[in-house]
Short mmCIF file of C-alpha atoms in Angstrom, two decimals:
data_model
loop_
_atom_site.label_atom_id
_atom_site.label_comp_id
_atom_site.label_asym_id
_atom_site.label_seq_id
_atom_site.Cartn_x
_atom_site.Cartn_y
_atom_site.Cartn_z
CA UNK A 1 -20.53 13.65 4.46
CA UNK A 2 -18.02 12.12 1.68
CA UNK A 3 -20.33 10.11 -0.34
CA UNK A 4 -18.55 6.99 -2.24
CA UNK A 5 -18.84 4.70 -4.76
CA UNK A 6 -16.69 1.45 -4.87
CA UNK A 7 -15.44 -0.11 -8.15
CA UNK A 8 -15.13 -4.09 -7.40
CA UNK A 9 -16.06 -6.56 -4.79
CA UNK A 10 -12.77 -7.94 -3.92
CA UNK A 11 -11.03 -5.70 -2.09
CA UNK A 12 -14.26 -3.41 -2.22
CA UNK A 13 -16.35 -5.49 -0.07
CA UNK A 14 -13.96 -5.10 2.77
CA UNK A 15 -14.01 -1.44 1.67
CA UNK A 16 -17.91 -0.98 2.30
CA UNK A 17 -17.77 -2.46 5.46
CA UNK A 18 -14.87 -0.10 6.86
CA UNK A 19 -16.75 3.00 5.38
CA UNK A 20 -19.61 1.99 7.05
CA UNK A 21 -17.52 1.86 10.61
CA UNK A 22 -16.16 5.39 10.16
CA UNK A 23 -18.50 8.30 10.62
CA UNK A 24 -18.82 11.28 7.75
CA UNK A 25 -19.06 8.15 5.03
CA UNK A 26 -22.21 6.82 2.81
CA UNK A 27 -21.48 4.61 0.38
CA UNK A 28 -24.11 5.31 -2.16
CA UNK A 29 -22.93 2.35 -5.10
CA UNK A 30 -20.58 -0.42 -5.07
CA UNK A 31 -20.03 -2.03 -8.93
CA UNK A 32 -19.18 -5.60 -9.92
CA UNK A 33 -19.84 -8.05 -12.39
CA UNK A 34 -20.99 -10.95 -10.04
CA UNK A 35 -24.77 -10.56 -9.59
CA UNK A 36 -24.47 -12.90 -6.57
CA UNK A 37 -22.39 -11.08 -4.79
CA UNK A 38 -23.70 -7.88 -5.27
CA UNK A 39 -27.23 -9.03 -3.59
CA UNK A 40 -25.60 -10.62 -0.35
CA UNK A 41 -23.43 -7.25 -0.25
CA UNK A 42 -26.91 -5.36 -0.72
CA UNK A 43 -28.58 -7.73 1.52
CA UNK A 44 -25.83 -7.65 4.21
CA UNK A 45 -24.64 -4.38 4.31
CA UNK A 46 -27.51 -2.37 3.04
CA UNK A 47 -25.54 -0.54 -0.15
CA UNK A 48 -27.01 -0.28 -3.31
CA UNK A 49 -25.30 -2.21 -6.51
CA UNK A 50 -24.63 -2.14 -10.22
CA UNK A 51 -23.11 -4.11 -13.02
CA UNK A 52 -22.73 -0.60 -15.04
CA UNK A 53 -19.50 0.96 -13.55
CA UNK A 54 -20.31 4.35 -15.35
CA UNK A 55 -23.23 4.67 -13.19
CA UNK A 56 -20.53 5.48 -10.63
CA UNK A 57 -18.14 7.51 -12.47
CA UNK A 58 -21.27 9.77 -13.80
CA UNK A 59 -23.10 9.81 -10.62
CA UNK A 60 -23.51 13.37 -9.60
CA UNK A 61 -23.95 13.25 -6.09
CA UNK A 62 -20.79 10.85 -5.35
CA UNK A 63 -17.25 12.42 -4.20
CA UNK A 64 -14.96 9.46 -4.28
CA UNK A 65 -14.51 6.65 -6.50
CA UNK A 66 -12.49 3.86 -4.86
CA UNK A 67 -10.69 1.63 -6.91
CA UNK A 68 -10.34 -2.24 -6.26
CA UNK A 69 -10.21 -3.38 -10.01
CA UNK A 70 -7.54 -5.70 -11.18
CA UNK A 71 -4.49 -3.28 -11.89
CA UNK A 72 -4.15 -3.45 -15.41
CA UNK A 73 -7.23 -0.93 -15.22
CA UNK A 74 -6.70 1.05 -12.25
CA UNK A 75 -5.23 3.76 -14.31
CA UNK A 76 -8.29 3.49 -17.19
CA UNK A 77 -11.21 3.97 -14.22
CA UNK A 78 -9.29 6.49 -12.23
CA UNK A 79 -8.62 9.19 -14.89
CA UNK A 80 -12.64 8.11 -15.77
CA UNK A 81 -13.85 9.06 -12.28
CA UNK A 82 -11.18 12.40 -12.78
CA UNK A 83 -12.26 14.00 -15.81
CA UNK A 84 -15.92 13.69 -13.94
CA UNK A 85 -14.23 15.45 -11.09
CA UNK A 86 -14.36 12.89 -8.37
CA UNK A 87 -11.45 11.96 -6.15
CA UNK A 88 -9.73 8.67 -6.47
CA UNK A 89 -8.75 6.43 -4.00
CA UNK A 90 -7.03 3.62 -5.58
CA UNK A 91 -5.56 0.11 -4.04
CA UNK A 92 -2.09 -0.52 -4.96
CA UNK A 93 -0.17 -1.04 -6.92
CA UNK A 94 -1.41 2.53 -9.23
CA UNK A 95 -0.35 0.77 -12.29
CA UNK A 96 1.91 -1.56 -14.12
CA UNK A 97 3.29 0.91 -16.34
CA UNK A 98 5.27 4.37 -15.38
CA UNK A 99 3.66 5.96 -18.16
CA UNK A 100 -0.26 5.45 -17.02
CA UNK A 101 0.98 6.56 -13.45
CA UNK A 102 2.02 9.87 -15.07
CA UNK A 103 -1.02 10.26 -17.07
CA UNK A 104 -3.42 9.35 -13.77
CA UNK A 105 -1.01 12.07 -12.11
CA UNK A 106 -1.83 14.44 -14.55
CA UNK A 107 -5.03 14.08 -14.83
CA UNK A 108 -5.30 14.72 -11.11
CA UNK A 109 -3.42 17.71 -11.25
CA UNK A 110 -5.47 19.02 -14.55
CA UNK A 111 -8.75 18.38 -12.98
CA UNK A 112 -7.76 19.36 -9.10
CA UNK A 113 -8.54 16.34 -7.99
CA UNK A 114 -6.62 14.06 -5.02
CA UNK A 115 -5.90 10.82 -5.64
CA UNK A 116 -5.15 8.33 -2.89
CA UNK A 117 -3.00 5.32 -3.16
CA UNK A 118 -3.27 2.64 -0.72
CA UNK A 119 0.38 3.10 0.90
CA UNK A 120 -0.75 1.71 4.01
CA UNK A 121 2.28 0.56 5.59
CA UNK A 122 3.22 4.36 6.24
CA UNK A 123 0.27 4.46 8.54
CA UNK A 124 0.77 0.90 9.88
CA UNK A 125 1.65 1.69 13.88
CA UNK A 126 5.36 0.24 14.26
CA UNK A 127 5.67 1.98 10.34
CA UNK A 128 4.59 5.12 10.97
CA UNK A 129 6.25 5.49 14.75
CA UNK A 130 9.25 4.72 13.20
CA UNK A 131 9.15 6.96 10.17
CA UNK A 132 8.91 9.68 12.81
CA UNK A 133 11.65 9.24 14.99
CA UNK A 134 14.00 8.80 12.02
CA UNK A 135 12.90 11.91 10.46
CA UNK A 136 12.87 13.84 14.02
CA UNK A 137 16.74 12.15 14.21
CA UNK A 138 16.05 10.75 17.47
CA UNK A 139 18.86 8.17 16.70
CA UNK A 140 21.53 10.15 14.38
CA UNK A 141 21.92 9.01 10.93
CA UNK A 142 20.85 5.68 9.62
CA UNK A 143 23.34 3.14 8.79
CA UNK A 144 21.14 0.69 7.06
CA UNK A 145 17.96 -0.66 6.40
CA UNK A 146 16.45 -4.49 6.32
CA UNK A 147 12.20 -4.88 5.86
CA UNK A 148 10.99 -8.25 4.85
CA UNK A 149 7.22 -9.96 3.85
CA UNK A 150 6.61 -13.63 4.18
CA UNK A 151 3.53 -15.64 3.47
CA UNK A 152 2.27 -19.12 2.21
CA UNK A 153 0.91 -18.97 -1.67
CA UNK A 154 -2.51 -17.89 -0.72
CA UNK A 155 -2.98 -14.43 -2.18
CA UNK A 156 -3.37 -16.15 -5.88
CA UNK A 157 -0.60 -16.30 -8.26
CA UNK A 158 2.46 -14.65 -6.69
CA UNK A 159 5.35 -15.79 -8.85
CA UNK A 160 8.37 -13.41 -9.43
CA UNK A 161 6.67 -10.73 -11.28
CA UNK A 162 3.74 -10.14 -9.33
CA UNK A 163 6.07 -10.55 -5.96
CA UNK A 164 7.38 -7.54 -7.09
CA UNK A 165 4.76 -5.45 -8.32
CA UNK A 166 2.12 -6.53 -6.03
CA UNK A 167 4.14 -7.65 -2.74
CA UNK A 168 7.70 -6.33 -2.78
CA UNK A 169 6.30 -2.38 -3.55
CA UNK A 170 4.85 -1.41 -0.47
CA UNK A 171 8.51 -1.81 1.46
CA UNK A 172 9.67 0.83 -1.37
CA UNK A 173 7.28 3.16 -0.11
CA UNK A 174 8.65 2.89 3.77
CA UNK A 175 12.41 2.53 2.73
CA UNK A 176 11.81 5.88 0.84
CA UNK A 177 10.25 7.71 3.54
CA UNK A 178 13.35 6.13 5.70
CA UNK A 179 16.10 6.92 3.52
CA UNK A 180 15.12 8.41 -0.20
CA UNK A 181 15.74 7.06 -3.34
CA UNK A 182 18.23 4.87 -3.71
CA UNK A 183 21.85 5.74 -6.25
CA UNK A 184 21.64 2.28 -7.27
CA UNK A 185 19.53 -1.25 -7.32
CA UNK A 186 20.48 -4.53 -7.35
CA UNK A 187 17.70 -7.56 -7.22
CA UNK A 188 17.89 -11.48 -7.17
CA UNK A 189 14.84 -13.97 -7.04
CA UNK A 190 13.73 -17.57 -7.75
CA UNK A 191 10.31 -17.91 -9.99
CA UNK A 192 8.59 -21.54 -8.69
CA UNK A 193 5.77 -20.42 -11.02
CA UNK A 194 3.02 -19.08 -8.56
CA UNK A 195 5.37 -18.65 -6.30
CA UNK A 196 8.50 -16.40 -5.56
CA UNK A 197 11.49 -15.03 -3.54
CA UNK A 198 12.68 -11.59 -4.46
CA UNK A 199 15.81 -10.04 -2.57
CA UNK A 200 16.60 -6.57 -3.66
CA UNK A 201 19.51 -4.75 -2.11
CA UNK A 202 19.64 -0.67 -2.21
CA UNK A 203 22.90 1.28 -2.51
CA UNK A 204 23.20 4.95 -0.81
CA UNK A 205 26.34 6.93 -0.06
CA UNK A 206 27.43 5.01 2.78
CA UNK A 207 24.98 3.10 3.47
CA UNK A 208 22.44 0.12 2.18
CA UNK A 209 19.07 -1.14 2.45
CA UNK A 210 17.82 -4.88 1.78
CA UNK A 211 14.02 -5.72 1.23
CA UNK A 212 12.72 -9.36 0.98
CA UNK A 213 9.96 -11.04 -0.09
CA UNK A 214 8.86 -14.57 0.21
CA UNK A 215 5.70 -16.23 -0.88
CA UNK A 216 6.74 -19.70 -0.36
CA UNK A 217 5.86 -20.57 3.17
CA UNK A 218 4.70 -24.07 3.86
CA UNK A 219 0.91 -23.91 3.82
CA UNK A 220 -0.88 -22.70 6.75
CA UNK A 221 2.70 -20.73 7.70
CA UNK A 222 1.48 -17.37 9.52
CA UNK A 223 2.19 -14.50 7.37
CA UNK A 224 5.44 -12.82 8.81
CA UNK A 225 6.14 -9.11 8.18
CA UNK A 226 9.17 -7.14 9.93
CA UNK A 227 11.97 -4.60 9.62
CA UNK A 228 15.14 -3.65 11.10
CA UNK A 229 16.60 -0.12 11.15
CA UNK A 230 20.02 0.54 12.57
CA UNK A 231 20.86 4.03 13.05
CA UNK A 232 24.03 5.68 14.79
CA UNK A 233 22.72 6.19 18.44
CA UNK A 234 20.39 2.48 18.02
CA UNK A 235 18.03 0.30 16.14
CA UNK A 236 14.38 0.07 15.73
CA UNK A 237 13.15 -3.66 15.48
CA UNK A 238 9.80 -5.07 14.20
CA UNK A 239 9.33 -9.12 14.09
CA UNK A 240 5.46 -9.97 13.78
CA UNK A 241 3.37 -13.08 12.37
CA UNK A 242 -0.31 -12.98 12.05
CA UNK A 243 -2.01 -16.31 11.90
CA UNK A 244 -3.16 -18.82 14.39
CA UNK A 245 -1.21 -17.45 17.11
CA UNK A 246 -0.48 -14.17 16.06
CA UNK A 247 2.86 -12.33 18.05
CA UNK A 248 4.09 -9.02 17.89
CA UNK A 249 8.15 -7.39 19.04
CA UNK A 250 8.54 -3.51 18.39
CA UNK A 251 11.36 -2.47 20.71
CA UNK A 252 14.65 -0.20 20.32
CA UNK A 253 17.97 -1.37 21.25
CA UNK A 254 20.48 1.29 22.81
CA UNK A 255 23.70 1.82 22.18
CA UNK A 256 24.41 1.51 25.72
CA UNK A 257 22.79 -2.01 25.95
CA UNK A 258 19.79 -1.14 27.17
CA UNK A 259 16.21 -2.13 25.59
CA UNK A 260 13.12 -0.15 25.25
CA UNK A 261 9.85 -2.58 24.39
CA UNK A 262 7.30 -0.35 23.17
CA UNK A 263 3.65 -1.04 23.50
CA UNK A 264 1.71 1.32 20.94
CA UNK A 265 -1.77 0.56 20.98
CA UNK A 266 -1.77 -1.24 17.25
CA UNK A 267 -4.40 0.21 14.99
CA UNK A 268 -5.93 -1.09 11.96
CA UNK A 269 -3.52 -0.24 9.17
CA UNK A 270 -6.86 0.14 6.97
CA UNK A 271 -8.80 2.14 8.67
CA UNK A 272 -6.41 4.42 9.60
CA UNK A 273 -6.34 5.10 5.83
CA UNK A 274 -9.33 5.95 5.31
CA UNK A 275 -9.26 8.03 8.18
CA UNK A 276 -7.01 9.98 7.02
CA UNK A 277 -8.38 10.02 3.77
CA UNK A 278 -11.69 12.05 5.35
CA UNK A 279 -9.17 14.27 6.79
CA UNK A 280 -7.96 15.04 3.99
CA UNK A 281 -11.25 15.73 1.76
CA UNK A 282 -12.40 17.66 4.52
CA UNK A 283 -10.04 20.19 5.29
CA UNK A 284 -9.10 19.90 1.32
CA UNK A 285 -5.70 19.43 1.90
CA UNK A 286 -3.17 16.87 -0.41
CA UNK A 287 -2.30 13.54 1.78
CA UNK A 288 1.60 13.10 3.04
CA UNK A 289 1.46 9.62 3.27
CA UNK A 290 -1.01 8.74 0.20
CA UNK A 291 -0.19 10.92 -2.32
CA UNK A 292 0.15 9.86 -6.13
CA UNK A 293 3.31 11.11 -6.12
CA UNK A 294 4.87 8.61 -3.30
CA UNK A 295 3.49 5.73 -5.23
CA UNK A 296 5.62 6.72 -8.53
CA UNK A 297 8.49 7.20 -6.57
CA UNK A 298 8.12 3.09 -5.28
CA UNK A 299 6.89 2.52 -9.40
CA UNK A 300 10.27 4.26 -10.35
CA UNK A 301 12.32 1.47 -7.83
CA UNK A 302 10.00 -1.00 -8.55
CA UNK A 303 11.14 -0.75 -12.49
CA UNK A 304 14.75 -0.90 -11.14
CA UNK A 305 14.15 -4.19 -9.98
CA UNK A 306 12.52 -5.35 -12.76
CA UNK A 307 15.27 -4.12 -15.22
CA UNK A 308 17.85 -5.90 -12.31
CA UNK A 309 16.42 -9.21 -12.77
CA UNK A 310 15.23 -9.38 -16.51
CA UNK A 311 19.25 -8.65 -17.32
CA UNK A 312 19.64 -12.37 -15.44
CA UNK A 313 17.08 -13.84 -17.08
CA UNK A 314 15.17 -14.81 -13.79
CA UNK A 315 11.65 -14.51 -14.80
CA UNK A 316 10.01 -17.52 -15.72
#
């Protein structure tokens, strides 16, 4: 039994209740600074609550401490719950600054602890199928790369900055998995304030990659996530919008003409995670797809971005 404690009721509440779906999970505390919530999350789902967030970190009989704090302390609380030897499963992004990542990463590594980033895309059905049929080369070599996000302003303020940190990141993470690091980054955006377009194209020896992110839909616009991977022997294609009317197109197009639509059964990109997260505690193994170490490698682009569109003056 991995026995939890959850650090905010944001993203934490939504936590709880996905811990409480999954067998081997208990989770023993959830903190947060909003008395009212914390007694319809103890009357509702039955978990105890605290306004003092070291009663987590110190609390002897919990093994992991999952992180749903604002980000500018993600990397404070997480080497906290390391140095009292709990494992760390932290929503992204890790951090807003490279060097707190590599402090969190040592820490980890100092105190032999795992710590879990929220990469979920990688485990996202269409993601992860793909991921493995490039890196089986199933279609030769990949010629380029296209993944894109699109929603209405209703995640809070999403202008240029936080498009990128918050938004932008998690296609790093696939592209990487899909193709490496990139040689060299090039970025463009318009900054409406609280909302944001970023357009970021990736240079590799003979080939390119372009990620885009919008968060100025029209409101009520379904939020529109996709990709497009052409490779030497055919493409991979994923066009969804989740909304109202939500619709979903995964399918590979031959270089013969020919079209395959696939019809994976479509998991919850979520629970999947944390899925795989008990895997990984119990067999005590380090995560693939979660790892610290992935994250810093999206931080490292994510900076190149930043650095990209700072030298045009775009942010606001």
């Amino acid at each position: 039994m991995v026995k939890v404690g959850i650090v905010g009721t944001g993203f934490g509440r939504q936590h709880a209740e996905l811990y409480k779906k999954i067998k081997g999970f208990e989770v023993v505390l959830i903190y947060g600074r909003d008395e009212n919530k914390l007694r319809e999350i103890n009357k509702t789902l039955n978990i105890g609550t605290t306004t003092d967030l070291y009663e987590i970190i110190e609390h002897e009989e919990i093994d992991l401490v999952d992180i749903c704090l604002p980000t500018s302390l993600h990397a404070k609380w997480a080497i906290e719950a390391l140095k009292h030897r709990k494992h760390v499963f932290c929503e992204t992004p890790l951090c807003y600054q490279m060097d707190e990542a590599e402090n969190v990463l040592h820490t980890s590594e100092q105190y032999q602890r795992n710590v879990f980033v929220d990469l979920f895309f990688k485990l996202s059905t269409p993601h992860h199928i793909t991921i493995n049929k490039i890196q089986n080369l199933e279609f030769g070599e990949v010629i380029s790369f296209r993944s894109y996000n699109k929603t209405a302003p209703v995640w809070g303020n999403l202008g240029l900055r936080k498009n990128v940190s918050d938004f932008h990141i998690h296609n790093f993470d696939f592209l990487i998995e899909i193709l490496g690091m990139p040689e060299h980054v090039v970025s463009n955006g318009i900054d409406f304030g609280d909302q944001s377009v970023a357009i970021t194209t990736l240079n590799y020896e003979n080939k390119f990659a372009v990620v885009e992110s919008y968060t100025n839909l029209p409101k009520n616009a379904p939020f529109c996530v996709g990709f497009e991977v052409i490779c030497e022997k055919g493409s991979i294609k994923f066009d969804a919008e989740y909304g109202t009317n939500t619709r979903e197109e995964f399918a590979i197009y031959y270089r013969d003409g020919s079209k395959e639509v696939l019809h994976p059964q479509m998991k919850d990109d979520y629970e999947q995670v944390i899925h795989h997260i008990k895997d990984c505690l119990e067999y005590n193994k380090k995560s693939e797809f979660l790892d610290i170490t992935s994250a810093i490698q999206a931080i490292k682009i994510r900076d190149a971005v930043f650095k990209s569109l700072e030298a045009k003056n775009l942010f606001q």
